[in-house]
Tab-separated table of C-alpha atoms in Angstrom:
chain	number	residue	atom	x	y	z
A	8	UNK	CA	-32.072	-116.096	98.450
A	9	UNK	CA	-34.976	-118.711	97.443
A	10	UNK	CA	-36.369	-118.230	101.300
A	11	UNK	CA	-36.895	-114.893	100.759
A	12	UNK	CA	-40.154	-113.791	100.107
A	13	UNK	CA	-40.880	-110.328	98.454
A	14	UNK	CA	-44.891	-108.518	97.641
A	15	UNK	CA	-45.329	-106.011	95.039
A	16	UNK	CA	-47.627	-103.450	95.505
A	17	UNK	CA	-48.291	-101.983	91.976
A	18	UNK	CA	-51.277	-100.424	90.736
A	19	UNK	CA	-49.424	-100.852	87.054
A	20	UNK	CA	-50.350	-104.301	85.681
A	21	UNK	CA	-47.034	-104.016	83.130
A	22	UNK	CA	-44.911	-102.975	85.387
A	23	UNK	CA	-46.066	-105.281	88.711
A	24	UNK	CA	-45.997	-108.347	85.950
A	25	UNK	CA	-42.621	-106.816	84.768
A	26	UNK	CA	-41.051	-106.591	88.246
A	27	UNK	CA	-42.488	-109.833	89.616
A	28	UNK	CA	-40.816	-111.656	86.914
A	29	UNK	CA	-37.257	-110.128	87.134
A	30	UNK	CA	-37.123	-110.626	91.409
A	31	UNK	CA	-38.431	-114.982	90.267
A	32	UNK	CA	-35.754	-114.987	87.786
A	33	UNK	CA	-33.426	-113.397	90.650
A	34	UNK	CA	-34.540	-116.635	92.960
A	35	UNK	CA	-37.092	-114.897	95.194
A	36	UNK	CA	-40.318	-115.814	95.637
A	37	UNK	CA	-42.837	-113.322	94.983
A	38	UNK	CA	-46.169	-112.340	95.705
A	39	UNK	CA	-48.430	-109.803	93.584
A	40	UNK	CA	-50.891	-107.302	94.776
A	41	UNK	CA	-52.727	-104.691	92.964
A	42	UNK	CA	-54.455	-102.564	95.302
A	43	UNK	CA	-53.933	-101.617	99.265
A	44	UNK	CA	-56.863	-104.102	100.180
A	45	UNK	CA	-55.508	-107.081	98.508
A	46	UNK	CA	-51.975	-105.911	99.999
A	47	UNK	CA	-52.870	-106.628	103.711
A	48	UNK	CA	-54.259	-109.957	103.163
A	49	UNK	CA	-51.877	-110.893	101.320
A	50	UNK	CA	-49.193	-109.863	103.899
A	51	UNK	CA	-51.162	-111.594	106.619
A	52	UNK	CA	-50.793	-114.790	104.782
A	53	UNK	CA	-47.341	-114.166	102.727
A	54	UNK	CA	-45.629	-112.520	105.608
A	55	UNK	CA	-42.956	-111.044	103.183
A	56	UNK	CA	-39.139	-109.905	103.919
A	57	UNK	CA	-39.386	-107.069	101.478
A	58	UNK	CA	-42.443	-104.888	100.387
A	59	UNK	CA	-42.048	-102.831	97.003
A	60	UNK	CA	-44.797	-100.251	97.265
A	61	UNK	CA	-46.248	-97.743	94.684
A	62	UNK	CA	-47.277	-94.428	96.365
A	63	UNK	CA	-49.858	-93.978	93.659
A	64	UNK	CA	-52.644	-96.905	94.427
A	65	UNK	CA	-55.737	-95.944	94.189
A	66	UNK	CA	-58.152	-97.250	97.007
A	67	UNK	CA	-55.835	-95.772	99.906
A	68	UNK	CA	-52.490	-93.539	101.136
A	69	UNK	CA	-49.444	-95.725	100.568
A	70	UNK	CA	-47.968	-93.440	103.410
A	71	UNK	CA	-50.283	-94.610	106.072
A	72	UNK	CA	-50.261	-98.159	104.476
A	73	UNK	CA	-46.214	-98.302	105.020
A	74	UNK	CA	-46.756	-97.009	108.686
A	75	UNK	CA	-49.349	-99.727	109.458
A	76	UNK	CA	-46.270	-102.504	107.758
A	77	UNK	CA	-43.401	-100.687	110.190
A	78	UNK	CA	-46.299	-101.404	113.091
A	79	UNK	CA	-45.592	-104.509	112.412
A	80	UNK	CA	-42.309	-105.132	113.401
A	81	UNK	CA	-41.565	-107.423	110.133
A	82	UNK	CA	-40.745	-105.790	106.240
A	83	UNK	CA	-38.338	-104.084	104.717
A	84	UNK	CA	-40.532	-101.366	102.116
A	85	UNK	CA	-39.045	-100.214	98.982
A	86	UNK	CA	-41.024	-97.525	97.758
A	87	UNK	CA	-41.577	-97.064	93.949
A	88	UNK	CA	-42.851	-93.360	93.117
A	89	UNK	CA	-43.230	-90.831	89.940
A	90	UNK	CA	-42.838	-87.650	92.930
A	91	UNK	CA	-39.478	-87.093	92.859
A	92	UNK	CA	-39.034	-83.974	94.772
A	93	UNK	CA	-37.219	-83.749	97.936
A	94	UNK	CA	-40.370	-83.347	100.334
A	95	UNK	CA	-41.813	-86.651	98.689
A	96	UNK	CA	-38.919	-88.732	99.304
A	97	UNK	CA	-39.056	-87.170	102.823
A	98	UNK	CA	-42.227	-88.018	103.247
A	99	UNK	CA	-41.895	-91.401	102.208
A	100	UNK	CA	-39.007	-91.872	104.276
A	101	UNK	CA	-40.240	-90.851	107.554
A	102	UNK	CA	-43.882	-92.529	107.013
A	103	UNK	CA	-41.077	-95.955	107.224
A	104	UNK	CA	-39.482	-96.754	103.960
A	105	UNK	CA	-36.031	-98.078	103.842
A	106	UNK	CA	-36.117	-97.339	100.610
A	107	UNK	CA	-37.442	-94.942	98.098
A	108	UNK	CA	-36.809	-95.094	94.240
A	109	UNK	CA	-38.354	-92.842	91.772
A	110	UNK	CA	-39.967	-94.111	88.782
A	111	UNK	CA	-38.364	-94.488	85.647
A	112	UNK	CA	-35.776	-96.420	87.004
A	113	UNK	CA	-33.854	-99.401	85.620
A	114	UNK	CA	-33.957	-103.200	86.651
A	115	UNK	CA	-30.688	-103.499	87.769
A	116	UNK	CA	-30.974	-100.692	90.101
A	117	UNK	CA	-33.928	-101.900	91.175
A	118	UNK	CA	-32.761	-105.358	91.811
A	119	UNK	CA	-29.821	-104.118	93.272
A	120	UNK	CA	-31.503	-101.790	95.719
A	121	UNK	CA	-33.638	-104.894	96.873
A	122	UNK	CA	-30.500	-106.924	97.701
A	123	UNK	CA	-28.848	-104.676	99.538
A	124	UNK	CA	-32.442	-103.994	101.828
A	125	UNK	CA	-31.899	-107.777	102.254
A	126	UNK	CA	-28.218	-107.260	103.371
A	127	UNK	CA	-29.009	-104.624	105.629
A	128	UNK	CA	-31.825	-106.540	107.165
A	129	UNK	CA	-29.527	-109.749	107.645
A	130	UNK	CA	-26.797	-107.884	109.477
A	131	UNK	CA	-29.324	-106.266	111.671
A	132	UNK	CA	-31.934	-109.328	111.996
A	133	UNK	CA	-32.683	-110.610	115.534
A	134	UNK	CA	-31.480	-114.445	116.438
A	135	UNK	CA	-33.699	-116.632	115.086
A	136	UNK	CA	-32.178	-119.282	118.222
A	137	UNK	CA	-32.459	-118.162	121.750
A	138	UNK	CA	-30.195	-120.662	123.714
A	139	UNK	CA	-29.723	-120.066	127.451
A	140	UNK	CA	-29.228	-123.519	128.710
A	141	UNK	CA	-32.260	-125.071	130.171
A	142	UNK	CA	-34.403	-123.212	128.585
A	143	UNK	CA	-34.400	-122.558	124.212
A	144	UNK	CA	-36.414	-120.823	121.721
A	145	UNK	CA	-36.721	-121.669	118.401
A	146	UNK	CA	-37.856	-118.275	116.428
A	147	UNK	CA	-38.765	-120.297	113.245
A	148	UNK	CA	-40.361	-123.433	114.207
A	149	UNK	CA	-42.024	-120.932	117.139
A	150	UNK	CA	-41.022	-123.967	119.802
A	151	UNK	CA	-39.553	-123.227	123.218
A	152	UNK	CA	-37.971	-126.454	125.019
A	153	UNK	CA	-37.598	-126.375	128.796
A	154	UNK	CA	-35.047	-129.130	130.728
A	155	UNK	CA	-35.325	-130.546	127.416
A	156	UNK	CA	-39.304	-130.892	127.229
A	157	UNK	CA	-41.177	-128.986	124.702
A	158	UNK	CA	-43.141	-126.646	126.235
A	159	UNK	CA	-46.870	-125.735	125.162
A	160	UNK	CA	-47.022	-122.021	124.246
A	161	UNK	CA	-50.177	-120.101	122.718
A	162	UNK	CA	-48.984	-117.889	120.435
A	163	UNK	CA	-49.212	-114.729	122.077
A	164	UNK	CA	-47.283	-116.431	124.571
A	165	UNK	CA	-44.195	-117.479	122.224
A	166	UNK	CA	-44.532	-114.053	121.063
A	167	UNK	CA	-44.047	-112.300	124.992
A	168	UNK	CA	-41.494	-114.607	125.672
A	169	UNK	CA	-38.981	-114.236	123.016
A	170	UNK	CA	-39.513	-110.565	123.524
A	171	UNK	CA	-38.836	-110.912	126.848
A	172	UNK	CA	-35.465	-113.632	126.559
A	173	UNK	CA	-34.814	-111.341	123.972
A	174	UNK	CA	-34.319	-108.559	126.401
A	175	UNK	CA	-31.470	-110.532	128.195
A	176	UNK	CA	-32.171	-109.288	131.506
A	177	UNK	CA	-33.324	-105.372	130.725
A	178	UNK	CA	-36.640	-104.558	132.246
A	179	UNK	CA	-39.988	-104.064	129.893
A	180	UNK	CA	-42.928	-102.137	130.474
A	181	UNK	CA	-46.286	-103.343	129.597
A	182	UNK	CA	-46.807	-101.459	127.281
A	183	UNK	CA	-43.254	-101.980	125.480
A	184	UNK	CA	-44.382	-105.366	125.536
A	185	UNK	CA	-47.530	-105.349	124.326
A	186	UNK	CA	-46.504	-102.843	121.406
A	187	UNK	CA	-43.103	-105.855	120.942
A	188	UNK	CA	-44.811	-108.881	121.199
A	189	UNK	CA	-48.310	-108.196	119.515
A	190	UNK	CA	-47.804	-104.884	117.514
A	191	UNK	CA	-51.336	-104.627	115.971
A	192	UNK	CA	-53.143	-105.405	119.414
A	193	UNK	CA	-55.615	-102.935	121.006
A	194	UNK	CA	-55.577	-104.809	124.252
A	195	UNK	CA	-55.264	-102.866	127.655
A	196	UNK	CA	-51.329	-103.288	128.483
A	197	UNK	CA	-52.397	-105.039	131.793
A	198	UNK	CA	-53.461	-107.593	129.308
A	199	UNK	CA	-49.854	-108.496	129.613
A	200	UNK	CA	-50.333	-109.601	133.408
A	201	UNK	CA	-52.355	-112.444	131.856
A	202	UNK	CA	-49.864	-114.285	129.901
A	203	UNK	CA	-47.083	-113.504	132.150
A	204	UNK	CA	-49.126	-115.449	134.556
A	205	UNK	CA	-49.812	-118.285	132.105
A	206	UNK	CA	-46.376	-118.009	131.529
A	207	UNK	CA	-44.865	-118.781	134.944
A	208	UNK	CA	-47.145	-121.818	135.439
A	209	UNK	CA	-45.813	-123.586	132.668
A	210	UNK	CA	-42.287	-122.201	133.082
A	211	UNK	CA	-41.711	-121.652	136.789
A	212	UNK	CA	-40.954	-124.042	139.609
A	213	UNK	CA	-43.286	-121.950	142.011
A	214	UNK	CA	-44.870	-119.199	140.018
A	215	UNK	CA	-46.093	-117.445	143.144
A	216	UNK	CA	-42.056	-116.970	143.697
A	217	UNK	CA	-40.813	-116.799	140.305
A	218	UNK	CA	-37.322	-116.714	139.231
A	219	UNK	CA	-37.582	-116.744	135.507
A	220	UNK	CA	-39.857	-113.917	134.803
A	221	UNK	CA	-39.462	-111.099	137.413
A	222	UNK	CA	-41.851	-108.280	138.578
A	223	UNK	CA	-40.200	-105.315	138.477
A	224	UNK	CA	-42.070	-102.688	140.744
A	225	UNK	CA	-42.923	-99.809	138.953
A	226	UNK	CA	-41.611	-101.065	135.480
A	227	UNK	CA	-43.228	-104.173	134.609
A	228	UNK	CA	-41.204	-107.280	133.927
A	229	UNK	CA	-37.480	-108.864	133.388
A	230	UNK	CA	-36.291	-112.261	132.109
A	231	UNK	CA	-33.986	-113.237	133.942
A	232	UNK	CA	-30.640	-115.202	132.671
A	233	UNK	CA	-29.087	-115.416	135.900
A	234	UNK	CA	-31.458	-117.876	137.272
A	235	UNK	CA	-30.492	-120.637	133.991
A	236	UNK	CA	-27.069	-119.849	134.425
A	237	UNK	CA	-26.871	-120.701	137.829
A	238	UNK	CA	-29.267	-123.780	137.819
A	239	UNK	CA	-26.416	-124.843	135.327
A	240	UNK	CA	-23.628	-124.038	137.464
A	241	UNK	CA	-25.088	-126.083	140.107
A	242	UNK	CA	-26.051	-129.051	137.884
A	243	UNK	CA	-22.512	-129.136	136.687
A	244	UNK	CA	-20.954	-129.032	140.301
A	245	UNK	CA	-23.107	-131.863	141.355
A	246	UNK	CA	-22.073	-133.799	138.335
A	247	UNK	CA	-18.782	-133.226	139.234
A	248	UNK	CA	-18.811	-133.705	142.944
A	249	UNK	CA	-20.129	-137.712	142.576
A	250	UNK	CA	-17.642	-139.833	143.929
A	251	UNK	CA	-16.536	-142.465	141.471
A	252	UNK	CA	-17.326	-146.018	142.190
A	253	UNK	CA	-14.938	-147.981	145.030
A	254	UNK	CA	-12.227	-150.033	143.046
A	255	UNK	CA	-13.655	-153.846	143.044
A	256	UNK	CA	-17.541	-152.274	143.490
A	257	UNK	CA	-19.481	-153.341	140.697
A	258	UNK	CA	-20.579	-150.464	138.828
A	259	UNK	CA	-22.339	-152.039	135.830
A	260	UNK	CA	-23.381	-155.028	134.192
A	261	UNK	CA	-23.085	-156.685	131.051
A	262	UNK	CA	-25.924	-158.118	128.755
A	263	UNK	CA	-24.865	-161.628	129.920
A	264	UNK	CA	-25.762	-160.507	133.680
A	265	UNK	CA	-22.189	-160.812	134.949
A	266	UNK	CA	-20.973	-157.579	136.584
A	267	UNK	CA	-18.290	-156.086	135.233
C-alpha cells in the first residue's frame, strides 16, 4: 500500500487537508491539489494510481477534466460531489469515474471505497514483466533486454513496443497504436511508421525482412511471438544435438595446466 500514490482534487481546504491526512495515516502517499490547473501538473509529475476529484472546482469542468485523466490510460478517479441525483452520478460515471461518492460521506466509506478501486485495479492491471525469451520488457524500470543486451529505447519507443508485445500476436492499427502507446499525442498516425522503423533497426536481424514486428497489409502492425519461440526452439536443439567429448579427449583444463 506505501507504493501507491493517490491526488486529491478539492477545492475545500478542510476537507482536502482532512482527506489527505486520513489516506497518509492509511500508508498512501498523497499528493494535494486545489484547483484543475495545479491538478494536471501535478499528475504529470505525481503520476498517481487513484484520483479523488471534486466536481465543484472552480477554474474548470471536473467532467471534461476526468475524460482528459481516462485519455490517459493511467488513474483510477473517485469522484467526490454535493449533486446527488441520478443524472449527476450518470454523468459522472460516463465522463470516466470508477467511482462516484456524494458528499457528506464518512471516512471509512471513503477509505474503503478507495481500497477497493485499488483492488479492482490490481486484478485488472497489465504485467508489469513482459518475458518472451530472447527478448524482455521491464514495465517499471521502462528497460527492454534483447539476447540478454539492454537495448536503447526512446521513450516513445518503450511505449509502442510494450503495446505492441503486449498484443501477443493480434494486429494494431496505427491509430490504435498511437491512441495506446502515446494517448495525449496529436501526431499523424503514420507517425507510427517512424518508430516502427527505429524499432526494427535496433531489434531486427534484417529490418528490411523483419520477423519481430510485422506489416500487416491493410491493418498496420503485429508482434510477433512465434519468431522468439522458435529462435528458442532451435537454440535448445542445437544445445542438445552437440556431441559430448570422445572418452580419453581432453575436454578441459585445470588451473595447474594439466588436462583433465
Amino acid at each position: 500500500m506505501v507504493s501507491v500514490g493517490i491526488q486529491i482534487v478539492e477545492g475545500n481546504p478542510h476537507l482536502r487537508s482532512l482527506l489527505g491526512w486520513h489516506l497518509q495515516q492509511a500508508g498512501y502517499r498523497v499528493h494535494q491539489s486545489a484547483s484543475l490547473y495545479q491538478a494536471r501538473e501535478v499528475f504529470h509529475m505525481r503520476q498517481p494510481t487513484v484520483v479523488v476529484l471534486d466536481t465543484e472546482l472552480s477554474d474548470g469542468d471536473a467532467l471534461e477534466f476526468c475524460g482528459w485523466l481516462q485519455r490517459q490510460q493511467m488513474p483510477l478517479v473517485l469522484m467526490l460531489s454535493a449533486r446527488n441525483s441520478e443524472a449527476d452520478i450518470v454523468a459522472g460515471l460516463k465522463a470516466g469515474a470508477d467511482d462516484y461518492l456524494t458528499k457528506p460521506f464518512g471516512i471509512q466509506e471513503f477509505l474503503a471505497r478507495v481500497e477497493a478501486l485499488i483492488r479492482r485495479q490490481r486484478a485488472t492491471t497489465p504485467p508489469a514483466y513482459l518475458d518472451y525469451g530472447d527478448l524482455k520488457i521491464d514495465l517499471v524500470q521502462r528497460r527492454v533486454r534483447f539476447k540478454d543486451e539492454l537495448v536503447d529505447l526512446t521513450p516513445q519507443e518503450f511505449s509502442l513496443l510494450y503495446v505492441l508485445a503486449q498484443a501477443g500476436g493480434v494486429p494494431l492499427s496505427r491509430s490504435e497504436l498511437l491512441h495506446r502507446a502515446w494517448p495525449d499525442a496529436i501526431d499523424n498516425p503514420r507517425t507510427i511508421d517512424t518508430h516502427v522503423l527505429s524499432l526494427r533497426k535496433k531489434l531486427e536481424t534484417d529490418p528490411r525482412q523483419p520477423s519481430l514486428i510485422q506489416t500487416v497489409r491493410n491493418v498496420g502492425y503485429r508482434f510477433n511471438p512465434d519468431f522468439l519461440t522458435l529462435n528458442q526452439t532451435q537454440a535448445d536443439e542445437s544445445a542438445n544435438n552437440k556431441k559430448p567429448p570422445t572418452p580419453g579427449t581432453p575436454s578441459m583444463v585445470a588451473l595447474d595446466g594439466n588436462w583433465r
